[in-house]
mmCIF file of C-alpha atoms in Angstrom:
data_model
loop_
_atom_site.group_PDB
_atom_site.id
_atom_site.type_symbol
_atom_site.label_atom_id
_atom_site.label_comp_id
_atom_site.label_asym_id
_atom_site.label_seq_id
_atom_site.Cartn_x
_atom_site.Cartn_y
_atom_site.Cartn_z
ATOM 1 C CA UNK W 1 48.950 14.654 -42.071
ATOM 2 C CA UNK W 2 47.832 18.272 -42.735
ATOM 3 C CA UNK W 3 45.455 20.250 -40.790
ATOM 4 C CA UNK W 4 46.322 23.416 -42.607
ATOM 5 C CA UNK W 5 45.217 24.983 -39.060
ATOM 6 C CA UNK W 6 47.193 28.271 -37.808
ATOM 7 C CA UNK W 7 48.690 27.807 -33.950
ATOM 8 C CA UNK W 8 49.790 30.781 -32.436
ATOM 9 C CA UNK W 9 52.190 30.516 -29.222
ATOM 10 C CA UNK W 10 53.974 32.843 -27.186
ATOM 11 C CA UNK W 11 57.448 31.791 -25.701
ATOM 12 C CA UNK W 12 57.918 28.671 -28.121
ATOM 13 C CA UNK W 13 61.588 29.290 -27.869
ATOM 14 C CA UNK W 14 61.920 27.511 -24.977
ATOM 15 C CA UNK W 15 60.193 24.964 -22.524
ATOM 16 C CA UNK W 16 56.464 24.001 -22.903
ATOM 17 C CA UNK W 17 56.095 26.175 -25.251
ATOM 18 C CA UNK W 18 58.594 24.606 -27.403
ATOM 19 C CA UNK W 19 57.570 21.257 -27.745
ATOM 20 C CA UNK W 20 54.069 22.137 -28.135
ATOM 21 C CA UNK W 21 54.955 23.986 -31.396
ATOM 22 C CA UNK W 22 56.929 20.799 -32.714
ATOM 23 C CA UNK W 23 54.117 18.548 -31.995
ATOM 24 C CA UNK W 24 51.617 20.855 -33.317
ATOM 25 C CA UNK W 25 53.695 21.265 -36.631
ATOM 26 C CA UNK W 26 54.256 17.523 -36.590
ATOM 27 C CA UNK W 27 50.442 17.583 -37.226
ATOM 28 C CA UNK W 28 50.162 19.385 -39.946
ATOM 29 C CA UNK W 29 49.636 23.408 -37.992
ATOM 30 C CA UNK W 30 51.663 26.229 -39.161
ATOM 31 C CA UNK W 31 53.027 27.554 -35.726
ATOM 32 C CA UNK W 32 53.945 31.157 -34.428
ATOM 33 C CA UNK W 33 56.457 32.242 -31.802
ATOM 34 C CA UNK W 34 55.478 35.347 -30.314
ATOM 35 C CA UNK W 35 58.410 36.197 -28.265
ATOM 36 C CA UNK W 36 61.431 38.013 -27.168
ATOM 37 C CA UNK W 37 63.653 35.335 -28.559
ATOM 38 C CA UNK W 38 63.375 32.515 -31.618
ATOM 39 C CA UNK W 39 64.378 28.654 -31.366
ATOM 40 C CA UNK W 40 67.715 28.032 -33.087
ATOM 41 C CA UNK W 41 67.071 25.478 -36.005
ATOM 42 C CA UNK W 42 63.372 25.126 -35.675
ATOM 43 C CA UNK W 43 60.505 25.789 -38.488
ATOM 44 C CA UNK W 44 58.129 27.998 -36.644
ATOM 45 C CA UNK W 45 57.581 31.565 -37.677
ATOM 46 C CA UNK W 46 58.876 33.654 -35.229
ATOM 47 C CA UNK W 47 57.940 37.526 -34.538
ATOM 48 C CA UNK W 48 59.681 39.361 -32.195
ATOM 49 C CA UNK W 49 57.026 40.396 -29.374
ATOM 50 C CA UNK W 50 57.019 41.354 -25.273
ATOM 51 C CA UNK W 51 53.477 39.652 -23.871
ATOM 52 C CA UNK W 52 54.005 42.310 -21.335
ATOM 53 C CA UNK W 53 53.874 44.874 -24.320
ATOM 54 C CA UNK W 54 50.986 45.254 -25.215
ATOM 55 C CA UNK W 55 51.516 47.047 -28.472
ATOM 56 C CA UNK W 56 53.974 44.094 -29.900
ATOM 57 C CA UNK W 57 51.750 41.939 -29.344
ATOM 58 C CA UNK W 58 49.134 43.182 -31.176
ATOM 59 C CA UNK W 59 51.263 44.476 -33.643
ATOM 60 C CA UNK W 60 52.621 40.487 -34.268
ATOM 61 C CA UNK W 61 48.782 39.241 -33.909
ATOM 62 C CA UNK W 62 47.892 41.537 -36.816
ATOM 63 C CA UNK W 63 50.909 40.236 -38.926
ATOM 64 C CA UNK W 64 49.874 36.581 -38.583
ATOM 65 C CA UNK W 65 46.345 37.369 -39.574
ATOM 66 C CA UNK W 66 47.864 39.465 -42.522
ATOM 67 C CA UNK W 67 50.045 36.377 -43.669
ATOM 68 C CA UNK W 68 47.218 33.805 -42.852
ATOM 69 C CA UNK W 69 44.075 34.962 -42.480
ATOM 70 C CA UNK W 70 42.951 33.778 -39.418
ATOM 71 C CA UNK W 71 43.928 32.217 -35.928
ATOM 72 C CA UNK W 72 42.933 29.046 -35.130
ATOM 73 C CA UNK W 73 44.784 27.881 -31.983
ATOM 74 C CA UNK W 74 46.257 30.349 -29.052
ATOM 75 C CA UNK W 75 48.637 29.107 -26.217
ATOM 76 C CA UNK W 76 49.631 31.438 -23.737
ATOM 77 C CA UNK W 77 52.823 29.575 -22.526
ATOM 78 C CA UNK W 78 55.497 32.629 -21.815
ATOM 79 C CA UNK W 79 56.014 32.804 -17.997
ATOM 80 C CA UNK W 80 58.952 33.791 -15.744
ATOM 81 C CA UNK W 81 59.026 33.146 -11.697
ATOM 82 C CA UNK W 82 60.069 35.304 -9.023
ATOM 83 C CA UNK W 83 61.233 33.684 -5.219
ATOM 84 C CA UNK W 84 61.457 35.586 -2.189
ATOM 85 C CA UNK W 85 60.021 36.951 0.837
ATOM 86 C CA UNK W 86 56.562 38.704 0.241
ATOM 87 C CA UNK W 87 57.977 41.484 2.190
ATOM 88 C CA UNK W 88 61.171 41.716 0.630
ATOM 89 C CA UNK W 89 60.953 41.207 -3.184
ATOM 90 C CA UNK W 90 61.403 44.509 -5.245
ATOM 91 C CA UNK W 91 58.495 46.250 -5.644
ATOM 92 C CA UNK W 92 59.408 46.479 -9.807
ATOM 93 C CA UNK W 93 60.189 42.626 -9.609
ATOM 94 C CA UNK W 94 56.233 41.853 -8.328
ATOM 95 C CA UNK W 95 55.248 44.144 -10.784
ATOM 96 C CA UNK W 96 56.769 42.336 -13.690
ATOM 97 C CA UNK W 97 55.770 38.824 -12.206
ATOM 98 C CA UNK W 98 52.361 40.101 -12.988
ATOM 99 C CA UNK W 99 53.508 41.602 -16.118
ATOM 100 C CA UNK W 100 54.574 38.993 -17.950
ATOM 101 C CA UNK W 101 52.178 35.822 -16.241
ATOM 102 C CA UNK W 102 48.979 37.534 -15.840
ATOM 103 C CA UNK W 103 48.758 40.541 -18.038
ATOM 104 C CA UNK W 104 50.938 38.742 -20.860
ATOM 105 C CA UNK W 105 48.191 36.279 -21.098
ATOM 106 C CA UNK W 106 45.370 38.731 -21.132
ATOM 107 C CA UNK W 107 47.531 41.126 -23.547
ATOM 108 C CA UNK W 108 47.762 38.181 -26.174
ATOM 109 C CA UNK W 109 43.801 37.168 -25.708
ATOM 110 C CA UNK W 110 42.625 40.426 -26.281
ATOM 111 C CA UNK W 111 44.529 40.383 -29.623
ATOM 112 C CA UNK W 112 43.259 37.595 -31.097
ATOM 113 C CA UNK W 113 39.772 37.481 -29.470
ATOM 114 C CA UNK W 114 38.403 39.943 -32.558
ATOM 115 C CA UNK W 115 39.844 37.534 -35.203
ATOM 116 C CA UNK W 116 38.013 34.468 -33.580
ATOM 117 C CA UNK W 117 34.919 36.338 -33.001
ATOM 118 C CA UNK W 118 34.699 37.122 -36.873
ATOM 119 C CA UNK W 119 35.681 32.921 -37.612
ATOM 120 C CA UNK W 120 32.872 31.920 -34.950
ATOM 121 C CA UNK W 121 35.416 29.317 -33.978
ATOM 122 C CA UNK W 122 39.030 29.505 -32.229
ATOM 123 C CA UNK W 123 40.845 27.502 -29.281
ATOM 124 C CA UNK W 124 42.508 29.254 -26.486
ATOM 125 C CA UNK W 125 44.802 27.193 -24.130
ATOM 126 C CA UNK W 126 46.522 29.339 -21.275
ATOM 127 C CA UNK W 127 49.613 27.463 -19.096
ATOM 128 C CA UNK W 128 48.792 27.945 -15.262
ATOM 129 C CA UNK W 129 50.433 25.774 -12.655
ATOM 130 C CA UNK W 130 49.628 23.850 -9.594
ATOM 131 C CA UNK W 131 50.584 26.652 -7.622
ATOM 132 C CA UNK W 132 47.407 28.651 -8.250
ATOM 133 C CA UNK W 133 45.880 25.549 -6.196
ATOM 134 C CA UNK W 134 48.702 25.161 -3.625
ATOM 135 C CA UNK W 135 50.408 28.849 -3.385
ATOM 136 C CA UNK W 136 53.955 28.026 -2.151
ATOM 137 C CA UNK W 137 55.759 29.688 0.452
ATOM 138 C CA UNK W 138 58.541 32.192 -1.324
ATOM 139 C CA UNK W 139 56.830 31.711 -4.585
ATOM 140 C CA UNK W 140 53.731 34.161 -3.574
ATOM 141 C CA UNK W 141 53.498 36.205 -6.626
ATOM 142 C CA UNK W 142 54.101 33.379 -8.778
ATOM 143 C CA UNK W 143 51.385 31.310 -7.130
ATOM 144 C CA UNK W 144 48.868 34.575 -6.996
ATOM 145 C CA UNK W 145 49.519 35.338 -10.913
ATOM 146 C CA UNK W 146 48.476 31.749 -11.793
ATOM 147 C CA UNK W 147 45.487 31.683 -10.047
ATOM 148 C CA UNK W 148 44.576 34.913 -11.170
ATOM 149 C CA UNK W 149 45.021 33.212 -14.699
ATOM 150 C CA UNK W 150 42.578 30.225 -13.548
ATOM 151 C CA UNK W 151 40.014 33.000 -12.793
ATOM 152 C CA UNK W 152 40.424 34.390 -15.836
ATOM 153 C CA UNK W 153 40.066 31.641 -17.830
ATOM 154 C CA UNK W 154 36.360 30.524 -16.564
ATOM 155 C CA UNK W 155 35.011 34.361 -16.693
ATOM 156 C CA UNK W 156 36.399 34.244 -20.103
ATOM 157 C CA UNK W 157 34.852 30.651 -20.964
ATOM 158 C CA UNK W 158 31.709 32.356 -20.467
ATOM 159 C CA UNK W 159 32.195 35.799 -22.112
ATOM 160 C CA UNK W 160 33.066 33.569 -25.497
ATOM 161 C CA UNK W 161 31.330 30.817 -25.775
ATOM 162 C CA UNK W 162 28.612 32.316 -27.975
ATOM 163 C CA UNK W 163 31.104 32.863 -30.864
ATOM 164 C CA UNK W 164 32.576 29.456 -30.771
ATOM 165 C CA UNK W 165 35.214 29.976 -28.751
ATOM 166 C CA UNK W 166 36.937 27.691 -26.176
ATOM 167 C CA UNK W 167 39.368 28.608 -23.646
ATOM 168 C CA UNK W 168 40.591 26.074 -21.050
ATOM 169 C CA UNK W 169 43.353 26.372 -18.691
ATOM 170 C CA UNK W 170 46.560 23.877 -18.353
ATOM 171 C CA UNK W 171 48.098 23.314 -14.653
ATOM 172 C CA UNK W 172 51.536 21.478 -14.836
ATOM 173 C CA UNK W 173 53.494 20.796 -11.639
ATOM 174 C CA UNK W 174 57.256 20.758 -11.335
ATOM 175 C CA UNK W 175 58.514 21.083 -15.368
ATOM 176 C CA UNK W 176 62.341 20.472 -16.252
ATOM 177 C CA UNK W 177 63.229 23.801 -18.231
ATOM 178 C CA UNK W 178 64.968 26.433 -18.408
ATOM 179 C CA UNK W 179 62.704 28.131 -15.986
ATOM 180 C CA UNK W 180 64.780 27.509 -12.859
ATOM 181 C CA UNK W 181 68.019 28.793 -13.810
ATOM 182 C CA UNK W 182 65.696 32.045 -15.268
ATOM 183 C CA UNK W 183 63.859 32.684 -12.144
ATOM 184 C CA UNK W 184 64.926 35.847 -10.462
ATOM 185 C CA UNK W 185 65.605 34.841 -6.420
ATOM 186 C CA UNK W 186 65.750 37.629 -4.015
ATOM 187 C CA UNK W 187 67.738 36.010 -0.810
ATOM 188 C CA UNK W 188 67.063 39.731 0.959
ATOM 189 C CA UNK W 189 65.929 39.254 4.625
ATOM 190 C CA UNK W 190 67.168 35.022 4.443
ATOM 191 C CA UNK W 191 69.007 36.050 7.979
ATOM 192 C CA UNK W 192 65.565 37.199 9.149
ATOM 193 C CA UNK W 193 63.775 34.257 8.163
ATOM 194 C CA UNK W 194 66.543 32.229 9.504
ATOM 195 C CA UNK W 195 67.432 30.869 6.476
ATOM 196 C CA UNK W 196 64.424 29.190 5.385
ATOM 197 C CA UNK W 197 64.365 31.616 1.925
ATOM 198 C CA UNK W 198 67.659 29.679 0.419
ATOM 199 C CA UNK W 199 66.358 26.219 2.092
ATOM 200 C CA UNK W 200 62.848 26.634 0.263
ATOM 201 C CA UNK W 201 63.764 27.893 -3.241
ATOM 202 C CA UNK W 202 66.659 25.051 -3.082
ATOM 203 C CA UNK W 203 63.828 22.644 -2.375
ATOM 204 C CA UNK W 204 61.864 23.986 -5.213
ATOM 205 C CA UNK W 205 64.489 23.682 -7.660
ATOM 206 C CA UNK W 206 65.525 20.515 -6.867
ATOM 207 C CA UNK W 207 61.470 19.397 -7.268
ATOM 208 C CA UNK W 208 62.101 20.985 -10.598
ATOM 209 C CA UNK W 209 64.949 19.537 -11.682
ATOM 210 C CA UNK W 210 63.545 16.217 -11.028
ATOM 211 C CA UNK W 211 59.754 17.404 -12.439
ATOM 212 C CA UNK W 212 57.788 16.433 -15.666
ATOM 213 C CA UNK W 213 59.229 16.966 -19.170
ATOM 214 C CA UNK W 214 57.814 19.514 -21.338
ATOM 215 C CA UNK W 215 56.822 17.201 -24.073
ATOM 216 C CA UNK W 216 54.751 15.503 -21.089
ATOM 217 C CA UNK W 217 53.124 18.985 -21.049
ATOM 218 C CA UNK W 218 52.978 19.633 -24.148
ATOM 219 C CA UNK W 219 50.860 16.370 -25.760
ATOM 220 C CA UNK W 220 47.932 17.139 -23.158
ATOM 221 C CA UNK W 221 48.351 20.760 -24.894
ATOM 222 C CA UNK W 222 47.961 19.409 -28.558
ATOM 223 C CA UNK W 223 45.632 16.937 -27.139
ATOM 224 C CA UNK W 224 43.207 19.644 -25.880
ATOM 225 C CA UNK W 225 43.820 21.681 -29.242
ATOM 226 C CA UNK W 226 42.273 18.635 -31.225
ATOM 227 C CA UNK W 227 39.279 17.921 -28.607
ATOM 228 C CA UNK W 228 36.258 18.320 -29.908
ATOM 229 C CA UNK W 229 35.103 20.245 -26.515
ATOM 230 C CA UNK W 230 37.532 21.420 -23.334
ATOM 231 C CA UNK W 231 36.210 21.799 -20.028
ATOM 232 C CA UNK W 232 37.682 24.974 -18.528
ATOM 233 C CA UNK W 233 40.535 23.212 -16.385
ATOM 234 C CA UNK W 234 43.190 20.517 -16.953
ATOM 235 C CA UNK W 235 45.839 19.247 -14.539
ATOM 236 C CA UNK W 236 48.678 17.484 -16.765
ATOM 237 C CA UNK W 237 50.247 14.942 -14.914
ATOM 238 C CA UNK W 238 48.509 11.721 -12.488
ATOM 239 C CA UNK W 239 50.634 13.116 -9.674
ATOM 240 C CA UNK W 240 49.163 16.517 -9.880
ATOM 241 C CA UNK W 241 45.458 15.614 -10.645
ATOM 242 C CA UNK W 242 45.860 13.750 -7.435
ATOM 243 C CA UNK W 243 47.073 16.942 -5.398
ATOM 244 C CA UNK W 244 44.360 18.875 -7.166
ATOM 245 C CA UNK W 245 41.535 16.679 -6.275
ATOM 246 C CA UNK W 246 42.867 16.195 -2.673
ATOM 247 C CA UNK W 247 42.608 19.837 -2.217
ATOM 248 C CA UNK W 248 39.118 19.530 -2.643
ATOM 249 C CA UNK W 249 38.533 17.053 0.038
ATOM 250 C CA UNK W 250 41.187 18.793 2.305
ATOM 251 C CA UNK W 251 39.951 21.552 4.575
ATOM 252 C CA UNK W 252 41.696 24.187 3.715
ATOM 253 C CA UNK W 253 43.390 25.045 6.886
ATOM 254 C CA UNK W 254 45.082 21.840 6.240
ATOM 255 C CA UNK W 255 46.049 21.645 2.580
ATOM 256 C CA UNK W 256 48.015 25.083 3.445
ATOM 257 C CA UNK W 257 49.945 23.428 6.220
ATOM 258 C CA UNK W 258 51.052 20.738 4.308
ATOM 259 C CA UNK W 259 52.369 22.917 1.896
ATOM 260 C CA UNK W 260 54.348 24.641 4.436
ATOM 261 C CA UNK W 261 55.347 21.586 5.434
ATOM 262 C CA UNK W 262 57.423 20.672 2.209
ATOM 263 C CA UNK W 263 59.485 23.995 2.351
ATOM 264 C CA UNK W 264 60.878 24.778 5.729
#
């Protein structure tokens, strides 16, 4: 089947973004990898680009609208994590958390946002996580970028929507990727906290180890590409639709303590 449609995504070397890019080419898109490095022995057209650079980006944006004339699908999936104490994490390794999660996304939608607007049509899909529900201790700039990305995603749903334009959000929960053995872990001040930095991000990778597949990920992804209409937020997952809604019904004070709770 051919859909002759134009997917951009940035990090499809690795991960989500990966498997999204083979299932969307299975369908029939041509498929671009915006990022630092390209898959071995995979089909997509890859141009270099740094989300956190905003001048690559826009650089590789105008090259795929020189080779194909427009953009039809957007998914911001390159992402990197940062553990640690919020008082002892590197003031240049916050920054960068930021950097590449948060303004990576918004450096790639403001990009592409004037090819859509001339189309009147386009579909942007931005990976979140669970954490920007349930922030988790040692993981606080991670968890703060990705909800910053949730709020960004529903202003922008708004901003859009008159030029046919739909942007939704993706939460997964603990993926199996290269992510953990990429996260940068700053153990400073673990004899201050009594140890409970190593215990925590030990817990975390082990979650992640034994967390969702990508391709799991990824078919809600294509899925939501192909929709006719996307609400604003998706969970992926029945484990992690069933956190989300329970912290609704939680109070708060609650919902943070069990969080705690699972990394001590």
């Amino acid at each position: 089947m051919s859909t002759n449609k134009i997917a951009v995504i940035t990090g499809a070397g690795s991960g989500i973004g990966l498997a999204t890019a083979r299932m969307l080419q299975e369908k029939g898109y041509t498929v671009y990898n915006l990022s630092r490095h390209p898959a071995e022995n995979e089909k997509n057209k890859f141009i270099f680009a740094d989300v956190s650079d905003s001048l690559t980006i826009k650089a590789a944006i105008d090259k795929v609208i020189a080779e194909s004339g427009r953009i039809d699908l957007l998914v911001t999936s390159a992402g990197m994590g940062v553990s640690g104490a919020i008082e002892f994490i590197e003031e240049e390794e916050m920054k960068r958390q930021f950097e590449v999660n948060l303004f990576g996304t918004i450096n790639t939608v403001k990009a592409v946002l004037p090819q859509m607007r001339k189309q009147k049509r386009g579909r942007i899909i931005c990976i979140s996580s669970v954490a920007a529900v349930y922030s988790i201790p040692f993981q606080a700039y991670y968890s703060a970028s990705k909800a910053a990305i949730n709020s960004f995603v529903d202003a922008l749903t708004n901003e859009v929507k008159s030029f046919g334009i739909e942007v939704t959000s993706v939460m997964p929960g603990d993926i199996s990727t290269g992510f953990t053995a990429a996260r940068i872990k700053s153990n400073a001040g673990d004899d201050v906290y009594s140890g409970v930095i190593g215990s925590a991000v030990s817990a975390m990778e082990k979650d992640e180890k034994n967390g969702m597949t990508p391709d799991s990920v990824a078919r809600l992804v294509v899925k939501l590409a192909e929709k006719k209409h996307v609400a604003p937020l998706y969970t992926a997952g029945l484990q992690y639709k069933t956190l989300v809604f329970l912290s609704r019904l939680l109070p708060h004070k609650l919902a943070v303590k069990v969080v705690g709770g699972m990394y001590k």
